[in-house]
Structure formats: C-alpha cells, structure tokens
Short mmCIF file of C-alpha atoms and ligand atoms in Angstrom, two decimals:
data_model
loop_
_atom_site.label_atom_id
_atom_site.label_comp_id
_atom_site.label_asym_id
_atom_site.label_seq_id
_atom_site.Cartn_x
_atom_site.Cartn_y
_atom_site.Cartn_z
CA MET S 1 127.28 28.59 69.52
CA GLY S 2 129.21 25.76 67.90
CA PHE S 3 128.11 22.18 66.98
CA ARG S 4 129.58 18.52 67.04
CA MET S 5 128.12 16.57 64.03
CA ALA S 6 128.30 12.98 63.23
CA ASN S 7 127.16 10.43 60.90
CA VAL S 8 125.32 7.59 62.65
CA GLU S 9 124.75 4.86 60.08
CA GLY S 10 124.28 7.45 57.09
CA ARG S 11 122.06 9.98 59.18
CA ALA S 12 123.45 13.40 60.16
CA ALA S 13 123.31 13.94 64.04
CA LEU S 14 124.14 16.58 66.57
CA VAL S 15 126.27 15.40 69.39
CA ALA S 16 126.39 16.54 73.03
CA GLY S 17 128.36 14.67 75.55
CA ASP S 18 127.87 11.13 74.74
CA GLN S 19 124.39 11.52 73.29
CA TYR S 20 123.36 12.14 69.80
CA TYR S 21 120.17 13.84 68.21
CA ASP S 22 119.05 12.90 64.83
CA ILE S 23 119.04 15.99 62.74
CA GLU S 24 116.04 15.53 60.58
CA THR S 25 113.98 14.75 63.64
CA LEU S 26 115.29 17.83 65.54
CA SER S 27 114.82 20.12 62.83
CA GLN S 28 111.35 18.93 62.07
CA GLY S 29 112.43 17.95 58.47
CA SER S 30 113.94 21.28 57.58
CA ILE S 31 117.48 19.90 57.42
CA ALA S 32 117.77 16.56 55.22
CA SER S 33 119.27 13.44 57.12
CA ASP S 34 121.85 12.86 54.46
CA PRO S 35 125.05 14.50 56.00
CA MET S 36 126.12 15.79 52.52
CA LEU S 37 123.05 17.86 52.56
CA ALA S 38 123.29 18.97 56.25
CA LEU S 39 126.89 20.14 55.37
CA THR S 40 125.12 22.79 53.02
CA GLN S 41 123.28 24.06 56.09
CA THR S 42 125.90 24.98 58.57
CA GLU S 43 124.11 28.20 59.83
CA GLU S 44 121.20 26.30 60.55
CA LEU S 45 123.32 23.55 62.36
CA HIS S 46 124.74 26.43 64.58
CA LYS S 47 121.19 27.34 65.46
CA LEU S 48 119.81 23.96 65.90
CA ALA S 49 122.77 23.10 68.40
CA GLU S 50 121.44 25.93 70.85
CA GLN S 51 118.14 24.07 71.08
CA LEU S 52 119.32 20.58 72.18
CA ASP S 53 118.18 21.06 75.66
CA GLY S 54 114.53 21.22 75.30
CA HIS S 55 114.79 17.74 73.32
CA GLU S 56 115.22 14.05 73.94
CA ALA S 57 118.30 12.45 72.77
CA THR S 58 118.15 9.93 69.92
CA GLY S 59 120.45 7.60 71.63
CA ALA S 60 123.90 7.01 72.98
CA LEU S 61 126.66 7.52 70.64
CA ASP S 62 128.47 4.34 69.64
CA ALA S 63 131.83 4.47 67.96
CA GLU S 64 131.00 1.34 65.78
CA ARG S 65 127.88 2.91 64.12
CA LEU S 66 129.79 6.10 62.99
CA GLN S 67 130.46 6.75 59.47
CA SER S 68 132.67 9.47 57.89
CA PRO S 69 130.99 12.93 58.51
CA SER S 70 131.57 13.70 54.99
CA PRO S 71 131.10 10.33 53.31
CA ARG S 72 130.66 11.46 49.69
CA PRO S 73 132.75 14.70 49.18
CA ARG S 74 132.97 15.78 45.65
CA ASN S 75 136.68 16.48 46.11
CA SER S 76 139.20 15.15 48.68
CA TYR S 77 142.56 16.96 48.73
CA GLY S 78 145.69 15.99 50.54
CA ILE S 79 148.74 18.42 51.39
CA GLY S 80 152.16 16.79 51.31
CA LEU S 81 155.21 18.20 53.49
CA ASN S 82 153.08 20.54 55.38
CA TYR S 83 155.18 20.35 58.70
CA ARG S 84 158.75 21.49 58.92
CA ASN S 85 159.98 18.36 60.84
CA HIS S 86 158.28 16.04 58.24
CA ALA S 87 159.77 17.85 55.46
CA GLU S 88 163.17 17.51 57.02
CA GLU S 89 162.91 13.84 57.94
CA SER S 90 161.73 13.18 54.29
CA GLY S 91 164.81 14.91 53.09
CA MET S 92 162.71 17.24 51.22
CA PRO S 93 162.91 21.10 50.84
CA ILE S 94 160.19 23.18 52.85
CA PRO S 95 157.55 23.88 49.79
CA GLN S 96 156.97 27.27 48.57
CA ALA S 97 153.38 26.70 48.11
CA PRO S 98 151.09 23.90 49.19
CA MET S 99 152.10 20.58 47.72
CA VAL S 100 148.62 19.14 46.88
CA PHE S 101 147.60 15.72 45.54
CA THR S 102 144.12 13.89 45.72
CA LYS S 103 142.96 11.14 47.78
CA TYR S 104 140.32 9.81 45.64
CA THR S 105 136.89 9.94 47.40
CA SER S 106 136.45 6.28 47.12
CA CYS S 107 138.99 5.88 49.85
CA ILE S 108 137.00 7.83 52.45
CA SER S 109 136.12 5.40 55.17
CA PRO S 110 134.43 5.40 58.52
CA PRO S 111 136.44 6.72 61.58
CA ASN S 112 136.86 3.34 63.11
CA ALA S 113 137.05 1.23 59.93
CA ASP S 114 139.70 -1.55 59.35
CA VAL S 115 142.55 -0.43 57.04
CA GLU S 116 143.40 -3.26 54.38
CA LEU S 117 147.09 -3.47 53.76
CA ARG S 118 148.15 -4.85 50.14
CA SER S 119 151.92 -4.66 50.77
CA ASP S 120 154.45 -4.73 53.58
CA TYR S 121 155.28 -1.03 53.20
CA VAL S 122 152.04 0.74 54.29
CA ASP S 123 152.26 3.82 56.44
CA PHE S 124 150.09 5.71 58.97
CA GLU S 125 149.86 9.71 58.61
CA GLY S 126 147.86 11.08 61.32
CA GLU S 127 146.37 14.53 60.17
CA LEU S 128 144.02 17.30 60.85
CA VAL S 129 141.03 17.26 58.44
CA ALA S 130 138.99 20.30 57.34
CA VAL S 131 135.55 19.98 55.89
CA ILE S 132 133.98 22.73 53.62
CA GLY S 133 130.69 23.99 54.51
CA GLN S 134 129.76 27.35 52.63
CA PRO S 135 130.88 26.75 49.14
CA GLY S 136 133.47 29.37 47.42
CA LYS S 137 135.70 30.43 44.78
CA ASP S 138 138.86 32.93 45.09
CA ILE S 139 138.30 32.99 48.85
CA PRO S 140 140.04 35.96 50.52
CA LEU S 141 142.45 34.70 53.36
CA ASP S 142 140.50 36.57 56.23
CA GLN S 143 137.18 34.96 55.17
CA ALA S 144 138.46 31.43 54.68
CA TRP S 145 137.35 30.25 58.29
CA ASN S 146 133.74 30.96 57.31
CA HIS S 147 133.97 28.36 54.71
CA VAL S 148 134.81 25.57 57.17
CA ALA S 149 131.94 23.40 58.29
CA GLY S 150 134.24 21.95 60.81
CA LEU S 151 137.46 19.73 61.63
CA CYS S 152 137.92 16.18 62.34
CA ILE S 153 140.63 13.63 62.54
CA GLY S 154 142.06 11.74 59.49
CA GLN S 155 144.55 8.91 58.49
CA ASP S 156 146.35 9.61 55.19
CA ILE S 157 147.13 5.89 54.97
CA SER S 158 149.84 5.53 52.23
CA ASP S 159 151.20 2.50 50.44
CA ARG S 160 154.82 3.50 49.72
CA PRO S 161 155.63 0.95 46.93
CA ALA S 162 152.56 2.37 45.11
CA GLN S 163 153.37 5.90 45.66
CA PHE S 164 156.96 5.68 44.65
CA THR S 165 156.66 3.08 42.01
CA SER S 166 156.78 5.69 39.27
CA SER S 167 159.06 8.63 38.81
CA PRO S 168 158.08 11.39 39.74
CA PRO S 169 155.94 9.57 42.45
CA HIS S 170 152.19 9.30 42.20
CA PHE S 171 151.05 10.25 45.51
CA ASN S 172 147.27 9.97 44.38
CA LEU S 173 147.45 6.37 43.75
CA GLY S 174 149.47 5.31 46.63
CA LYS S 175 147.26 7.16 49.31
CA SER S 176 143.77 6.07 47.66
CA PHE S 177 143.50 2.25 48.20
CA ASP S 178 140.00 1.51 49.52
CA THR S 179 139.89 2.02 53.17
CA PHE S 180 142.92 4.45 53.20
CA GLY S 181 140.94 7.66 54.26
CA PRO S 182 139.33 7.09 57.66
CA MET S 183 138.02 10.16 59.11
CA GLY S 184 135.91 11.34 62.09
CA PRO S 185 134.86 10.58 64.55
CA VAL S 186 132.67 13.73 64.72
CA LEU S 187 133.13 17.24 62.94
CA VAL S 188 133.49 20.11 65.23
CA SER S 189 132.69 23.44 64.33
CA PRO S 190 135.81 25.76 64.41
CA ASP S 191 134.39 28.10 67.04
CA LEU S 192 134.60 25.33 69.64
CA LEU S 193 138.22 24.83 68.95
CA PRO S 194 141.52 26.96 69.93
CA GLU S 195 142.55 29.89 67.82
CA ASN S 196 143.89 28.82 64.55
CA ALA S 197 143.01 25.14 65.37
CA SER S 198 146.30 24.73 67.46
CA MET S 199 145.76 21.38 69.05
CA GLN S 200 148.01 18.40 70.00
CA LEU S 201 147.89 15.55 67.43
CA THR S 202 149.08 12.00 68.51
CA THR S 203 149.29 8.89 66.47
CA GLN S 204 149.91 5.53 68.39
CA VAL S 205 150.58 2.00 66.79
CA ASN S 206 149.52 -0.30 69.34
CA ASP S 207 150.88 0.90 72.58
CA GLU S 208 153.70 3.19 70.99
CA VAL S 209 153.28 6.73 70.21
CA ARG S 210 154.74 7.35 66.91
CA GLN S 211 153.65 11.08 66.11
CA HIS S 212 153.13 13.82 68.80
CA ASP S 213 153.07 17.39 67.58
CA SER S 214 150.84 20.50 67.53
CA THR S 215 148.41 21.13 64.44
CA GLY S 216 149.47 24.71 65.06
CA ASP S 217 152.88 23.89 63.33
CA LEU S 218 151.34 23.66 59.81
CA ILE S 219 153.47 25.25 57.25
CA PHE S 220 150.40 26.41 55.31
CA ASP S 221 147.52 26.56 57.81
CA ILE S 222 143.86 26.07 57.00
CA PRO S 223 143.08 29.50 55.76
CA ALA S 224 146.21 29.61 53.41
CA LEU S 225 145.20 26.30 52.09
CA ILE S 226 141.52 27.44 51.41
CA HIS S 227 142.68 30.59 49.93
CA PHE S 228 145.28 28.78 47.68
CA LEU S 229 143.03 25.92 46.59
CA SER S 230 139.95 28.10 46.11
CA HIS S 231 141.64 30.09 43.44
CA ILE S 232 142.21 26.88 41.49
CA THR S 233 139.18 24.77 42.08
CA SER S 234 135.73 25.76 43.50
CA LEU S 235 135.28 24.53 46.91
CA THR S 236 131.87 22.77 47.70
CA SER S 237 130.01 21.63 50.80
CA GLY S 238 131.48 18.44 51.98
CA ASP S 239 134.79 18.82 50.15
CA VAL S 240 137.47 17.49 52.47
CA ILE S 241 141.25 18.86 53.09
CA PHE S 242 143.54 16.26 54.71
CA THR S 243 146.10 19.02 55.95
CA GLY S 244 149.27 17.04 56.12
CA THR S 245 151.20 14.93 58.58
CA PRO S 246 153.87 15.78 61.28
CA GLY S 247 157.16 13.82 61.69
CA GLY S 248 157.34 10.30 62.83
CA VAL S 249 155.86 8.32 59.95
CA GLY S 250 157.07 4.71 59.65
CA VAL S 251 158.91 5.20 56.19
CA VAL S 252 161.56 7.37 57.93
CA GLU S 253 162.46 4.43 60.58
CA GLY S 254 161.52 1.59 57.96
CA ARG S 255 158.80 0.35 60.37
CA PHE S 256 155.42 -0.11 58.54
CA LEU S 257 152.03 -1.36 59.49
CA LYS S 258 151.50 -4.96 60.04
CA ASP S 259 148.39 -7.29 60.21
CA GLY S 260 146.62 -6.88 63.41
CA ASP S 261 148.22 -3.55 64.28
CA VAL S 262 145.78 -1.01 65.76
CA ILE S 263 146.29 2.68 64.86
CA THR S 264 144.88 5.20 67.33
CA THR S 265 144.82 8.58 66.37
CA THR S 266 143.90 11.73 68.67
CA ILE S 267 143.55 15.26 68.44
CA GLU S 268 142.78 17.46 71.52
CA GLY S 269 139.10 18.52 71.11
CA LEU S 270 138.36 16.35 68.28
CA GLY S 271 138.42 12.95 69.91
CA GLN S 272 139.91 9.59 68.69
CA MET S 273 139.83 7.09 65.88
CA ARG S 274 140.79 3.44 66.24
CA ASN S 275 141.80 1.50 63.10
CA ARG S 276 142.77 -2.27 62.97
CA CYS S 277 145.00 -3.30 60.05
CA VAL S 278 144.29 -6.20 58.20
CA ARG S 279 146.62 -7.72 55.77
CA VAL S 280 144.55 -8.81 52.62
CA SER S 281 146.42 -9.34 49.65
CA ASP S 282 149.50 -8.14 47.48
CA HIS S 283 148.93 -5.54 44.93
CA PRO S 284 150.92 -5.82 41.54
CA ARG S 285 153.68 -3.90 42.58
CA ALA S 286 153.95 -4.78 46.47
CA ASP S 287 157.53 -6.24 46.09
CA PHE S 288 158.93 -3.00 44.72
CA VAL S 289 161.20 -1.32 47.54
CA PRO S 290 161.39 2.29 46.75
CA GLU S 291 164.28 4.58 47.44
CA PRO S 292 163.06 6.14 50.63
CA ILE S 293 162.59 2.54 52.13
CA ARG S 294 166.14 1.40 51.10
CA LYS S 295 167.52 4.65 52.64
CA ALA S 296 165.79 3.86 55.91
CA ALA S 297 166.94 0.12 55.92
CA GLY S 298 170.44 1.21 55.35
CA LYS S 299 170.24 3.86 58.40
CA SER S 300 168.97 1.07 60.79
ZN1 ZN F 401 149.61 13.07 54.29
#
C-alpha cells in the first residue's frame, strides 16, 4: 500500500483524494510532524496510509498552503543532459556518466511559490524529482528503489547568464537563486506509480505547451542515479534529486520567462504545480549574453 505525503504549512500530512490527514495526530505522536523527520519513517507511513479509512480528515487540501515535501534536504542534486533530445538540442554529447550539479538547498521552495527573475534570460526546466527515504551508501542497482520515499514534480529554474558567465559554466550558481527549486505538490511513493516511473511530463508557459515527454526516456534512470551518487556521497532521508529535463527549454528557442508568466508543470500521477514569475531586480551579470543565447538569437 503506497502513500501520498504533503507538507501542509510545515506539518507532514497523508493525502487521500482532496483531503489531508495530519500525520502526528493520525499516528498519535509516534511520527513527528516535521516532514524531514517523517521522511525517516517511510515504512510507518506505508502502514499509516492503510488506516486512513477509520479516521476523520484534518481538512481539505489547499494548494496555497502546501510547502515542499522535503523542505530542508541535506543535499539537493541536479542532473544535466539526462534526456537524449535535450542533450541534442543543447548541442552537447550524450553523457557517459550522470552529469551532476548542486541546487543549493536554499533554493528549494513550495510547489506553487513565485519564481523571482533577476535577468531577462531565466529558463524553465520541468523535471521528475526523487526524494530519498531510507539512507544508504554504495547502494546496489537492484536495491535502489527501496531507498526512494517518493517522487514529485520539480522545476529546475535556471538563470542562463549566471550559469554561463564563467568558463567552464557554473551550473550550481545559475540554478540556485532563491525560489529556483519549487517542488511538490505531494510526494507519491513509487509503488503507486507505473513501472520505472514512466509518466508524461508537460511544462506549459501561460497557455503554450513547451515541454512534453515521457520520464521513461531518462538516459540515467532513478536507480542508476542512486547507484552512482551513493558510491560518492551518503544519501540521507530527505535528499532530493532533480533528475533532468527533456527537450523544449527556452534557451534553445531564445524565449525566456517574463514578468507575469505562469509556469504550469504536470506529471501524470503526481499532479500539477503553478508558478508565477516575478521580475524583481537585475543581478550583477544580468546583461551578460552567453554563447548559447547568442546562437539561439542567430537561428531565429
Ligand atoms: Zn535541469
């Protein structure tokens, strides 16, 4: 029996339909209300989810009250060029091993939070996100799914001038501005999802579909990423992996996010996030127009 977990204003909750059940109340205090602690007890969450029927819901789920299902991960990883069509559109070779960067944990934000733009070249990247439950080190491929608490949607928002202002590029910085890691809306345990998490991912900006692909097309799938990463760093409950974005990102067409744009990201079985863009200021390198953007401008 699987579970859907939400973070309702800082408290872990189980979700059934459009109702939520406060986990601390439901477990009579045996599971803590802090989602970071609840994520250390995924076996108990599975058991608790079976018992929802006999209980009264705490309330109706309200998208505006949701926070990230893992609000304070110890580590937050991003994977670059993990879809063939995105590597090709970026003019980059298909990686022989996962291309890993950090999204500083300070960028993690609620599923429907505003995205703050600090240049005219900020991009969307709709992604499938895995959150670690059971910690591990040197995890064998065939054990990897046992370490996943659940999956959710994420946006790996990317400021291209900051990303490409140094050579080689610093992905970490360009993808870690405050508000650049909205994730949610709920965390869904893998047993409730299709085999190998193969689902349709769609990113819309306002009314226009910009990305539409299957998360089954990952070059390095979730077990491969967990196997690879865990031989380098210990994985801990709540750690977050942004698994990479499919083709269609703005930098390729030279079309970036603008003040007032609304990004809607949907993954089958995981729900939907809506993020409004707000142009707040210019960062010190906002005027730098990197090579990939100049190339795109030349094409159009
Ligand atoms: Zn990405």
